[in-house]
Amino acid sequence: MVEVTFLCPDGTAVQGRGAEDTTLMELAKSLGIAGIVAECGGACACATCQVVCDEHWFAVVGPPNENETEMLEMAASTSLTSRLSCQIRLAPELHGLVVSVPEEQG
Amino acid sequence: MDLRSHSKPIEEFNFLDPAVLDNPFEYYRAAQEQAPVYLMPETGMYLVSRYEDLRQVLLDTETFSNNLDGYGMLQGENWKVHQGILQERGWPDLPTLNFTDPPVHTRYRRIADSIFNAKRIAAISDRIEELCNLIIDRFIDRGECEFVSEFSFPFVGTIISEQLGLDSEKMSTFKKWGEAIMAPTSRVMTVEELRENAETIVEMQHFIAGKLEERRKEPRNDLISALVSSRGSDGEELDMMELQSFMRQFLSGTYESVVTMISHGMLILLREPGVMEQVATDLSRVPDFVEEALRFDTAVPGLARLVTRDTELAGVHLPAGSIVMTRYAAANRDPAKFDRPDKFDIDRKDKAHLSFGTGPHLCVGRLLARRELVIAFRTLLTRLKDIELARPLPEIAHVPHALLRPMKELPIRFAKADAA
Ligand code: HEM
Ligand code: FES
């Protein structure tokens, strides 16, 4: 299991564990993280599952893939270290990952 | 059998009965309880009515394909007449967007997203609000209006015709085109009707071709200019056949669905106790109202998928070649997903309705639709008060249609709320 912490816009931190090879979005949904809408269910078609990493974790998680980059470019607001959580597969090197959930999605 | 189930046997309903189409919620419940994947004798399609089953269908594009002739499905062999006329004098149907699967779909989808994305919708919001006020100006002094034809339609029609570069004075032509696109999906037509219908589509195609060329030469700040100049990730622009296919989907999707959704929103304000007051006294609740209205009575109750290989869904065997009806409207009332699903509740925490679908085909126009709906109700509730039904609705309030839900009329009376 891979342990992850979500920093929510209301200031709370929610911790959870997800199985390897499931996605970060699925973990967020199972924890009921309010800011992760994930309208397209992981098809990389909605950009409502954004998370923001700090620089350290962004280097570990890696940059967005090509499809994801296109979706992020069209979103209302993003930062340089934004990722779509449905495109991040949980793996051992992500154990301890910390991401923040933006105030608004879309 | 579930002891809590009180629904009438599913065989006693006829899906195509105008009364069932008008008020289908009892039918949906019966299906969910007795036959969640139900082969409808009237249509030959399998109705999928439960939330989790529907999500599974929408996410599994390999088994449940969009590669079907969505417009001609009901017309059988006669559809060739339509195809022939387009082939000869217009542009033949080419499957894009909603009639393709990934990866072909993905290229089209990115182009569509680049036109209807959050940034663009934000950029046209002020104009949407301005138009909304202009439409209300036309009838507000009368203290009454027929809401569908005097508000919902001209509001949506003006926005989309402006954005797609169609002349807003030609709105009745535009309405005729939208109806021609959708007519074959609503009932079996005669060869003569199909021929006439195809002629209307050809007329529309030539008009669109002219507009597209105009914008290619002189781009403006509208969605159609964005469309002609957009390129897929392969760097290629869309050719005329692809552009025609896009425009056809935009014109059908945008016109009926948002019009109906705005009318349904008003109907809900009139019918559901306490809601009008709750929203009018706190306009910050309008977005919650809109989401709940989408869940409660969506304008696109169902579309279709083609089963590509023998499979099983909720214990029912589906042979390859079957057609599944994706009943978003039923899933939205699934008690296994939504607590007290038949109650209209803007405080509901779970807002994950399926009115825009999910998966790769999630509605491209959802951000535009939501923006239009929020602006419409914020503006209406700012400028009008004491809104009530002016006379009873027809006994069957909707035009019978298997996939859409247009309202026949919605006559309202009101007082002016603003000082102006
Ligand atoms: C409240 C209004 C609307 C509703 C309820 C609605 C609903 C839907 C639904 C259920 C789907 C199909 C998802 C699937 O295949 O499972 C869809 C797809 C689509 N919608 Fe909408 N829609 C609305 C407004 C709009 C608007 C304003 C546009 C603007 C052009 C639009 C354009 C499209 C297109 C192009 C698709 C096909 C997307 C694809 O296959 O990738 N819709 N819509
Ligand atoms: S869930 Fe839609 S893009 Fe991630």
PDB file of N, CA, C and O in Angstrom, chain A residues 29 37-48 66-68 70-78 106, chain B residues 55 59 106 109-110 113-115 117-119 232-233 291 352-353 356-362 366-367 370:
ATOM      1  N   LYS A  29     -11.122   9.755  -4.301  1.00  0.00           N
ATOM      2  CA  LYS A  29     -12.569   9.512  -4.312  1.00  0.00           C
ATOM      3  C   LYS A  29     -12.962   8.590  -3.153  1.00  0.00           C
ATOM      4  O   LYS A  29     -13.967   8.822  -2.483  1.00  0.00           O
ATOM      5  N   VAL A  37     -13.359  16.222  -8.072  1.00  0.00           N
ATOM      6  CA  VAL A  37     -14.667  15.946  -8.665  1.00  0.00           C
ATOM      7  C   VAL A  37     -14.580  14.723  -9.598  1.00  0.00           C
ATOM      8  O   VAL A  37     -15.391  13.813  -9.538  1.00  0.00           O
ATOM      9  N   ALA A  38     -13.584  14.728 -10.469  1.00  0.00           N
ATOM     10  CA  ALA A  38     -13.314  13.597 -11.379  1.00  0.00           C
ATOM     11  C   ALA A  38     -14.541  13.225 -12.207  1.00  0.00           C
ATOM     12  O   ALA A  38     -14.947  12.070 -12.272  1.00  0.00           O
ATOM     13  N   GLU A  39     -15.082  14.241 -12.864  1.00  0.00           N
ATOM     14  CA  GLU A  39     -16.328  14.060 -13.608  1.00  0.00           C
ATOM     15  C   GLU A  39     -16.242  12.992 -14.707  1.00  0.00           C
ATOM     16  O   GLU A  39     -17.225  12.345 -15.015  1.00  0.00           O
ATOM     17  N   CYS A  40     -15.076  12.834 -15.319  1.00  0.00           N
ATOM     18  CA  CYS A  40     -14.972  11.889 -16.442  1.00  0.00           C
ATOM     19  C   CYS A  40     -14.509  10.521 -15.983  1.00  0.00           C
ATOM     20  O   CYS A  40     -14.254   9.644 -16.806  1.00  0.00           O
ATOM     21  N   GLY A  41     -14.384  10.322 -14.667  1.00  0.00           N
ATOM     22  CA  GLY A  41     -14.068   8.996 -14.157  1.00  0.00           C
ATOM     23  C   GLY A  41     -12.688   8.491 -14.523  1.00  0.00           C
ATOM     24  O   GLY A  41     -12.462   7.286 -14.570  1.00  0.00           O
ATOM     25  N   GLY A  42     -11.771   9.411 -14.821  1.00  0.00           N
ATOM     26  CA  GLY A  42     -10.390   8.982 -15.076  1.00  0.00           C
ATOM     27  C   GLY A  42     -10.015   8.897 -16.543  1.00  0.00           C
ATOM     28  O   GLY A  42      -8.961   8.369 -16.886  1.00  0.00           O
ATOM     29  N   ALA A  43     -10.864   9.406 -17.423  1.00  0.00           N
ATOM     30  CA  ALA A  43     -10.605   9.307 -18.870  1.00  0.00           C
ATOM     31  C   ALA A  43      -9.737  10.446 -19.392  1.00  0.00           C
ATOM     32  O   ALA A  43      -9.561  10.584 -20.600  1.00  0.00           O
ATOM     33  N   CYS A  44      -9.220  11.279 -18.524  1.00  0.00           N
ATOM     34  CA  CYS A  44      -8.410  12.432 -18.913  1.00  0.00           C
ATOM     35  C   CYS A  44      -9.211  13.361 -19.830  1.00  0.00           C
ATOM     36  O   CYS A  44      -8.727  13.838 -20.847  1.00  0.00           O
ATOM     37  N   ALA A  45     -10.465  13.587 -19.462  1.00  0.00           N
ATOM     38  CA  ALA A  45     -11.335  14.378 -20.330  1.00  0.00           C
ATOM     39  C   ALA A  45     -12.045  15.518 -19.595  1.00  0.00           C
ATOM     40  O   ALA A  45     -12.947  16.123 -20.156  1.00  0.00           O
ATOM     41  N   CYS A  46     -11.668  15.798 -18.328  1.00  0.00           N
ATOM     42  CA  CYS A  46     -12.430  16.838 -17.625  1.00  0.00           C
ATOM     43  C   CYS A  46     -11.577  17.820 -16.837  1.00  0.00           C
ATOM     44  O   CYS A  46     -12.018  18.917 -16.547  1.00  0.00           O
ATOM     45  N   ALA A  47     -10.380  17.432 -16.428  1.00  0.00           N
ATOM     46  CA  ALA A  47      -9.516  18.290 -15.604  1.00  0.00           C
ATOM     47  C   ALA A  47     -10.154  18.726 -14.288  1.00  0.00           C
ATOM     48  O   ALA A  47      -9.850  19.787 -13.770  1.00  0.00           O
ATOM     49  N   THR A  48     -11.041  17.916 -13.728  1.00  0.00           N
ATOM     50  CA  THR A  48     -11.593  18.244 -12.406  1.00  0.00           C
ATOM     51  C   THR A  48     -11.027  17.321 -11.330  1.00  0.00           C
ATOM     52  O   THR A  48     -11.671  17.059 -10.327  1.00  0.00           O
ATOM     53  N   GLU A  66       1.260  13.690 -22.432  1.00  0.00           N
ATOM     54  CA  GLU A  66       0.878  14.599 -23.514  1.00  0.00           C
ATOM     55  C   GLU A  66      -0.606  14.999 -23.482  1.00  0.00           C
ATOM     56  O   GLU A  66      -0.955  16.173 -23.522  1.00  0.00           O
ATOM     57  N   ASN A  67      -1.468  13.989 -23.353  1.00  0.00           N
ATOM     58  CA  ASN A  67      -2.902  14.252 -23.250  1.00  0.00           C
ATOM     59  C   ASN A  67      -3.242  15.136 -22.065  1.00  0.00           C
ATOM     60  O   ASN A  67      -4.049  16.045 -22.142  1.00  0.00           O
ATOM     61  N   GLU A  68      -2.580  14.814 -20.973  1.00  0.00           N
ATOM     62  CA  GLU A  68      -2.826  15.518 -19.726  1.00  0.00           C
ATOM     63  C   GLU A  68      -2.399  16.982 -19.846  1.00  0.00           C
ATOM     64  O   GLU A  68      -3.104  17.887 -19.383  1.00  0.00           O
ATOM     65  N   GLU A  70      -2.392  18.776 -22.490  1.00  0.00           N
ATOM     66  CA  GLU A  70      -3.411  19.493 -23.261  1.00  0.00           C
ATOM     67  C   GLU A  70      -4.627  19.840 -22.407  1.00  0.00           C
ATOM     68  O   GLU A  70      -5.177  20.930 -22.493  1.00  0.00           O
ATOM     69  N   MET A  71      -5.043  18.897 -21.570  1.00  0.00           N
ATOM     70  CA  MET A  71      -6.185  19.164 -20.692  1.00  0.00           C
ATOM     71  C   MET A  71      -5.857  20.278 -19.692  1.00  0.00           C
ATOM     72  O   MET A  71      -6.667  21.157 -19.442  1.00  0.00           O
ATOM     73  N   LEU A  72      -4.652  20.226 -19.125  1.00  0.00           N
ATOM     74  CA  LEU A  72      -4.268  21.238 -18.138  1.00  0.00           C
ATOM     75  C   LEU A  72      -4.200  22.628 -18.761  1.00  0.00           C
ATOM     76  O   LEU A  72      -4.562  23.623 -18.138  1.00  0.00           O
ATOM     77  N   GLU A  73      -3.747  22.682 -20.025  1.00  0.00           N
ATOM     78  CA  GLU A  73      -3.656  23.986 -20.684  1.00  0.00           C
ATOM     79  C   GLU A  73      -5.015  24.655 -20.817  1.00  0.00           C
ATOM     80  O   GLU A  73      -5.133  25.863 -20.898  1.00  0.00           O
ATOM     81  N   MET A  74      -6.069  23.829 -20.875  1.00  0.00           N
ATOM     82  CA  MET A  74      -7.403  24.400 -21.076  1.00  0.00           C
ATOM     83  C   MET A  74      -8.140  24.672 -19.772  1.00  0.00           C
ATOM     84  O   MET A  74      -9.204  25.254 -19.770  1.00  0.00           O
ATOM     85  N   ALA A  75      -7.588  24.231 -18.663  1.00  0.00           N
ATOM     86  CA  ALA A  75      -8.267  24.404 -17.378  1.00  0.00           C
ATOM     87  C   ALA A  75      -8.275  25.875 -16.967  1.00  0.00           C
ATOM     88  O   ALA A  75      -7.441  26.655 -17.424  1.00  0.00           O
ATOM     89  N   ALA A  76      -9.235  26.219 -16.101  1.00  0.00           N
ATOM     90  CA  ALA A  76      -9.390  27.615 -15.702  1.00  0.00           C
ATOM     91  C   ALA A  76      -8.134  28.125 -14.998  1.00  0.00           C
ATOM     92  O   ALA A  76      -7.658  29.211 -15.275  1.00  0.00           O
ATOM     93  N   SER A  77      -7.593  27.349 -14.085  1.00  0.00           N
ATOM     94  CA  SER A  77      -6.360  27.783 -13.439  1.00  0.00           C
ATOM     95  C   SER A  77      -5.525  26.559 -13.060  1.00  0.00           C
ATOM     96  O   SER A  77      -6.058  25.538 -12.641  1.00  0.00           O
ATOM     97  N   THR A  78      -4.231  26.698 -13.246  1.00  0.00           N
ATOM     98  CA  THR A  78      -3.313  25.603 -12.900  1.00  0.00           C
ATOM     99  C   THR A  78      -2.028  26.245 -12.411  1.00  0.00           C
ATOM    100  O   THR A  78      -1.844  27.445 -12.562  1.00  0.00           O
ATOM    101  N   GLY A 106     -11.621  22.538 -12.851  1.00  0.00           N
ATOM    102  CA  GLY A 106     -12.364  22.702 -14.109  1.00  0.00           C
ATOM    103  C   GLY A 106     -11.569  23.375 -15.188  1.00  0.00           C
ATOM    104  O   GLY A 106     -10.500  23.829 -15.023  1.00  0.00           O
TER     105      GLY A 106
ATOM    106  N   ARG B  55     -22.345   3.665 -15.222  1.00  0.00           N
ATOM    107  CA  ARG B  55     -20.957   4.133 -15.157  1.00  0.00           C
ATOM    108  C   ARG B  55     -20.018   3.128 -15.807  1.00  0.00           C
ATOM    109  O   ARG B  55     -19.129   3.480 -16.581  1.00  0.00           O
ATOM    110  N   LEU B  59     -17.638   3.918 -19.076  1.00  0.00           N
ATOM    111  CA  LEU B  59     -16.180   3.913 -18.940  1.00  0.00           C
ATOM    112  C   LEU B  59     -15.527   2.835 -19.798  1.00  0.00           C
ATOM    113  O   LEU B  59     -14.348   2.919 -20.108  1.00  0.00           O
ATOM    114  N   THR B 106     -10.184  10.676 -29.705  1.00  0.00           N
ATOM    115  CA  THR B 106      -9.366  11.569 -28.882  1.00  0.00           C
ATOM    116  C   THR B 106      -8.945  12.824 -29.644  1.00  0.00           C
ATOM    117  O   THR B 106      -8.976  13.929 -29.103  1.00  0.00           O
ATOM    118  N   ARG B 109     -11.891  15.085 -29.951  1.00  0.00           N
ATOM    119  CA  ARG B 109     -12.285  15.548 -28.635  1.00  0.00           C
ATOM    120  C   ARG B 109     -11.410  16.723 -28.171  1.00  0.00           C
ATOM    121  O   ARG B 109     -11.904  17.689 -27.602  1.00  0.00           O
ATOM    122  N   ARG B 110     -10.093  16.610 -28.420  1.00  0.00           N
ATOM    123  CA  ARG B 110      -9.218  17.707 -28.000  1.00  0.00           C
ATOM    124  C   ARG B 110      -9.572  18.992 -28.754  1.00  0.00           C
ATOM    125  O   ARG B 110      -9.530  20.076 -28.206  1.00  0.00           O
ATOM    126  N   ASP B 113     -12.690  20.326 -27.169  1.00  0.00           N
ATOM    127  CA  ASP B 113     -12.359  20.917 -25.866  1.00  0.00           C
ATOM    128  C   ASP B 113     -11.688  22.269 -26.020  1.00  0.00           C
ATOM    129  O   ASP B 113     -11.881  23.165 -25.205  1.00  0.00           O
ATOM    130  N   SER B 114     -10.888  22.409 -27.079  1.00  0.00           N
ATOM    131  CA  SER B 114     -10.173  23.674 -27.238  1.00  0.00           C
ATOM    132  C   SER B 114     -11.155  24.802 -27.580  1.00  0.00           C
ATOM    133  O   SER B 114     -10.821  25.969 -27.492  1.00  0.00           O
ATOM    134  N   ILE B 115     -12.375  24.436 -27.965  1.00  0.00           N
ATOM    135  CA  ILE B 115     -13.375  25.448 -28.301  1.00  0.00           C
ATOM    136  C   ILE B 115     -14.302  25.753 -27.133  1.00  0.00           C
ATOM    137  O   ILE B 115     -14.717  26.880 -26.932  1.00  0.00           O
ATOM    138  N   ASN B 117     -13.672  25.154 -23.787  1.00  0.00           N
ATOM    139  CA  ASN B 117     -13.022  24.986 -22.479  1.00  0.00           C
ATOM    140  C   ASN B 117     -13.284  26.160 -21.537  1.00  0.00           C
ATOM    141  O   ASN B 117     -13.852  27.188 -21.918  1.00  0.00           O
ATOM    142  N   ALA B 118     -12.851  25.992 -20.299  1.00  0.00           N
ATOM    143  CA  ALA B 118     -13.144  26.948 -19.228  1.00  0.00           C
ATOM    144  C   ALA B 118     -12.736  28.377 -19.577  1.00  0.00           C
ATOM    145  O   ALA B 118     -13.480  29.329 -19.322  1.00  0.00           O
ATOM    146  N   LYS B 119     -11.567  28.534 -20.177  1.00  0.00           N
ATOM    147  CA  LYS B 119     -11.089  29.889 -20.472  1.00  0.00           C
ATOM    148  C   LYS B 119     -11.990  30.596 -21.484  1.00  0.00           C
ATOM    149  O   LYS B 119     -12.325  31.757 -21.332  1.00  0.00           O
ATOM    150  N   GLY B 232      -5.518  19.479 -34.596  1.00  0.00           N
ATOM    151  CA  GLY B 232      -5.357  18.349 -33.692  1.00  0.00           C
ATOM    152  C   GLY B 232      -3.915  18.246 -33.244  1.00  0.00           C
ATOM    153  O   GLY B 232      -3.059  18.997 -33.730  1.00  0.00           O
ATOM    154  N   SER B 233      -3.624  17.323 -32.338  1.00  0.00           N
ATOM    155  CA  SER B 233      -2.241  17.201 -31.860  1.00  0.00           C
ATOM    156  C   SER B 233      -1.327  16.759 -32.994  1.00  0.00           C
ATOM    157  O   SER B 233      -0.115  16.892 -32.914  1.00  0.00           O
ATOM    158  N   GLU B 291     -27.238  22.269 -10.425  1.00  0.00           N
ATOM    159  CA  GLU B 291     -26.751  20.877 -10.395  1.00  0.00           C
ATOM    160  C   GLU B 291     -27.872  19.918 -10.008  1.00  0.00           C
ATOM    161  O   GLU B 291     -28.007  18.833 -10.566  1.00  0.00           O
ATOM    162  N   ALA B 352     -22.807  13.968  -7.908  1.00  0.00           N
ATOM    163  CA  ALA B 352     -22.219  13.260  -9.057  1.00  0.00           C
ATOM    164  C   ALA B 352     -23.286  12.635  -9.960  1.00  0.00           C
ATOM    165  O   ALA B 352     -23.277  11.441 -10.216  1.00  0.00           O
ATOM    166  N   HIS B 353     -24.208  13.452 -10.464  1.00  0.00           N
ATOM    167  CA  HIS B 353     -25.207  12.955 -11.418  1.00  0.00           C
ATOM    168  C   HIS B 353     -24.532  12.593 -12.739  1.00  0.00           C
ATOM    169  O   HIS B 353     -23.378  12.979 -12.984  1.00  0.00           O
ATOM    170  N   PHE B 356     -24.380  14.636 -17.767  1.00  0.00           N
ATOM    171  CA  PHE B 356     -23.446  14.914 -18.848  1.00  0.00           C
ATOM    172  C   PHE B 356     -22.649  13.660 -19.228  1.00  0.00           C
ATOM    173  O   PHE B 356     -21.640  13.748 -19.923  1.00  0.00           O
ATOM    174  N   GLY B 357     -23.093  12.504 -18.751  1.00  0.00           N
ATOM    175  CA  GLY B 357     -22.354  11.269 -18.982  1.00  0.00           C
ATOM    176  C   GLY B 357     -21.115  11.227 -18.109  1.00  0.00           C
ATOM    177  O   GLY B 357     -20.976  11.992 -17.136  1.00  0.00           O
ATOM    178  N   THR B 358     -20.193  10.324 -18.435  1.00  0.00           N
ATOM    179  CA  THR B 358     -18.868  10.295 -17.817  1.00  0.00           C
ATOM    180  C   THR B 358     -17.965   9.544 -18.786  1.00  0.00           C
ATOM    181  O   THR B 358     -18.442   9.053 -19.807  1.00  0.00           O
ATOM    182  N   GLY B 359     -16.667   9.463 -18.473  1.00  0.00           N
ATOM    183  CA  GLY B 359     -15.747   8.790 -19.402  1.00  0.00           C
ATOM    184  C   GLY B 359     -15.362   9.704 -20.548  1.00  0.00           C
ATOM    185  O   GLY B 359     -15.627  10.907 -20.512  1.00  0.00           O
ATOM    186  N   PRO B 360     -14.758   9.150 -21.589  1.00  0.00           N
ATOM    187  CA  PRO B 360     -14.215   9.990 -22.669  1.00  0.00           C
ATOM    188  C   PRO B 360     -15.258  10.826 -23.411  1.00  0.00           C
ATOM    189  O   PRO B 360     -14.908  11.833 -24.016  1.00  0.00           O
ATOM    190  N   HIS B 361     -16.532  10.425 -23.365  1.00  0.00           N
ATOM    191  CA  HIS B 361     -17.557  11.186 -24.093  1.00  0.00           C
ATOM    192  C   HIS B 361     -18.300  12.200 -23.221  1.00  0.00           C
ATOM    193  O   HIS B 361     -19.285  12.793 -23.678  1.00  0.00           O
ATOM    194  N   LEU B 362     -17.849  12.350 -21.984  1.00  0.00           N
ATOM    195  CA  LEU B 362     -18.431  13.382 -21.113  1.00  0.00           C
ATOM    196  C   LEU B 362     -18.754  14.626 -21.937  1.00  0.00           C
ATOM    197  O   LEU B 362     -17.920  15.100 -22.709  1.00  0.00           O
ATOM    198  N   ARG B 366     -20.576  20.976 -21.443  1.00  0.00           N
ATOM    199  CA  ARG B 366     -21.087  21.092 -20.069  1.00  0.00           C
ATOM    200  C   ARG B 366     -20.754  22.424 -19.401  1.00  0.00           C
ATOM    201  O   ARG B 366     -21.554  22.954 -18.639  1.00  0.00           O
ATOM    202  N   LEU B 367     -19.560  22.974 -19.705  1.00  0.00           N
ATOM    203  CA  LEU B 367     -19.199  24.225 -19.045  1.00  0.00           C
ATOM    204  C   LEU B 367     -20.042  25.366 -19.591  1.00  0.00           C
ATOM    205  O   LEU B 367     -20.506  26.236 -18.847  1.00  0.00           O
ATOM    206  N   ARG B 370     -23.661  24.840 -18.163  1.00  0.00           N
ATOM    207  CA  ARG B 370     -23.750  25.267 -16.752  1.00  0.00           C
ATOM    208  C   ARG B 370     -23.718  26.785 -16.640  1.00  0.00           C
ATOM    209  O   ARG B 370     -24.458  27.375 -15.866  1.00  0.00           O
TER     210      ARG B 370
END
